[in-house]
Amino acid sequence: MRRILNIAALGAIIVAGIGTYAVNGEQNQDDWMLHVDSNEAVWKNRAVRLSATDMDRSGQDVEVSIDGSRFVNGSYIDEVMQYRSDIGGQDRSFARALKQLNYTQQIKTEDGYVAIGQKDQDTLVLLQSKDGNMVERTEFPNVQSIVDSGWGGMFVYDGTVHIVYNENYELTNQHVAVLDVATTTIDTKKIARDGMLIEYVMGETWGFALGDGQRTTIGKDNRYIPIQATRLETVEADDGEAYSEHMSLSGLYVYDVEENRVVSLDVEQEAIATSVFGDTYQALLADGTETNINLKTLTETSRTIIQDEVGTASYYDGLLYHVSPTEDGAKVDVYDGADLVSEATVTGKEVNPDSFQYYVY
C-alpha cells in the first residue's frame, strides 16, 4: 500500500509540474531583467518579485535578481530545490528539527536561532541553535493551556524566551509566558489591557527556517517589543444584539516588558514599511519620513527619505528598498539612512505599468 501511495504522489508531482509549465508557457521569464547601476553588493541576497494584477496573468509571478529571473510558482521539484538552496547547509539541522513540530515560530538573535513549537497535545518545545547546526532542544510538558491557546508571537528579553498568547483564543485573556530552561517550567502573567492589546509581535517568522539572507537579527535585551496593536470594540448588530470584535490600530506601538503594557508611539502617519534590526525599530511613513526608535530607551530620531510619492518599500539588514513603477517596469532606490547607496531598474518587454506590482524581498 505504501508503494502504491508513493507512486501516486510521484504522479501528482509530475502532473503539477506539467500543469505549471502549461500555465507559465504563455510568458517568458527571460523577458524581465534587473539592471543595477551602482553598489551591486546590496543586491547579493535580494530579488524583486513581480506580481500580476490582472486575472489573465495571475499565478505567473516572476522573481528577478542579479542572478537572472525565474517563475516563483514553478514546479514542485523546482520549489523544493530552491528552498534547500535558500536555507543553506549550515541551517538544515535547525530546519529539520523545526519541521518535527507543529505551529512553529522563530526569530534570530545575536546568539543564533530561537524557535518554539508544539509536540503532542500538551508539550511546548524550545529550540536554540548558535550556528543552525547544533540544536539545543528543551521540552516543557503539561502546558496544555498554552498549547491550546492562540499564539501572538515570541521574543527574547534578558536572555529568556517569552511567548504572547491568548488563553482559549480569547483576546481579553492575553498573557505572556516566560520559559525557564533550567527548570523546564513556565511562569505566566496577564497583560494589562489599557484599551490596547497585542495582535502579533513583529520581527518573527512562522514555519520553516529561512536562509540568513532573508532573516533579520533582533536584539535579545530590548525592553520595548515592536507589535501590531489591536483594540476591542463593542459593535451593535441590526437586531440590537451587541458583540465584541478587535480592530487593528494604525500607527506604531510597542509592548513594554517591564511595565507589562502596550505603549503607543503617537505616530500619526501610516507606516508603509517597518523593520526590527538589532535594538532599532525602523519605519518608513506615508509622507516619506523615516523614524528610528531605540528599543532600549524609546528615544526617536526622524528624517525625510523619500521626496516624491512613496511607492512600495521594504527593509533588509537596515537598508530601505523603495520601488516606484515606471513606463517599462520599475525603479528601485536603496537607502542607508538618508544616503542613496544603490540604484536599479527592472525592465520587461511589452509592459503595461498597471499590470504588475513590484516588491523587494
CSV table of C-alpha atoms in Angstrom, one decimal, residues 16 22-23 63 69 80-81 87 92 131 155 171 180 188 200 206 209 214-216 225 260 287 292 309 318 359:
chain,number,residue,atom,x,y,z
A,16,ALA,CA,1.6,19.5,-11.1
A,22,ALA,CA,1.4,24.9,-19.3
A,23,VAL,CA,0.2,28.0,-17.4
A,63,GLU,CA,11.4,36.8,-9.3
A,69,SER,CA,14.9,35.5,-13.4
A,80,VAL,CA,12.0,22.1,-3.2
A,81,MET,CA,15.4,22.7,-4.7
A,87,ILE,CA,18.3,27.5,3.7
A,92,ARG,CA,19.4,22.4,7.7
A,131,ASP,CA,25.0,28.2,14.0
A,155,PHE,CA,10.6,37.5,21.8
A,171,LEU,CA,-8.2,38.4,23.3
A,180,ASP,CA,12.8,28.9,32.3
A,188,THR,CA,2.7,33.4,33.1
A,200,TYR,CA,1.1,40.0,16.8
A,206,TRP,CA,6.2,31.3,11.1
A,209,ALA,CA,13.7,28.3,8.7
A,214,GLN,CA,16.1,36.5,4.5
A,215,ARG,CA,16.3,36.9,8.2
A,216,THR,CA,16.7,39.9,10.4
A,225,ILE,CA,9.0,45.0,21.7
A,260,ASN,CA,3.7,44.7,31.0
A,287,ASP,CA,4.9,61.2,4.0
A,292,ASN,CA,14.1,55.1,14.1
A,309,GLU,CA,5.4,60.0,-4.0
A,318,GLY,CA,19.0,48.1,7.9
A,359,TYR,CA,8.1,44.0,-4.1
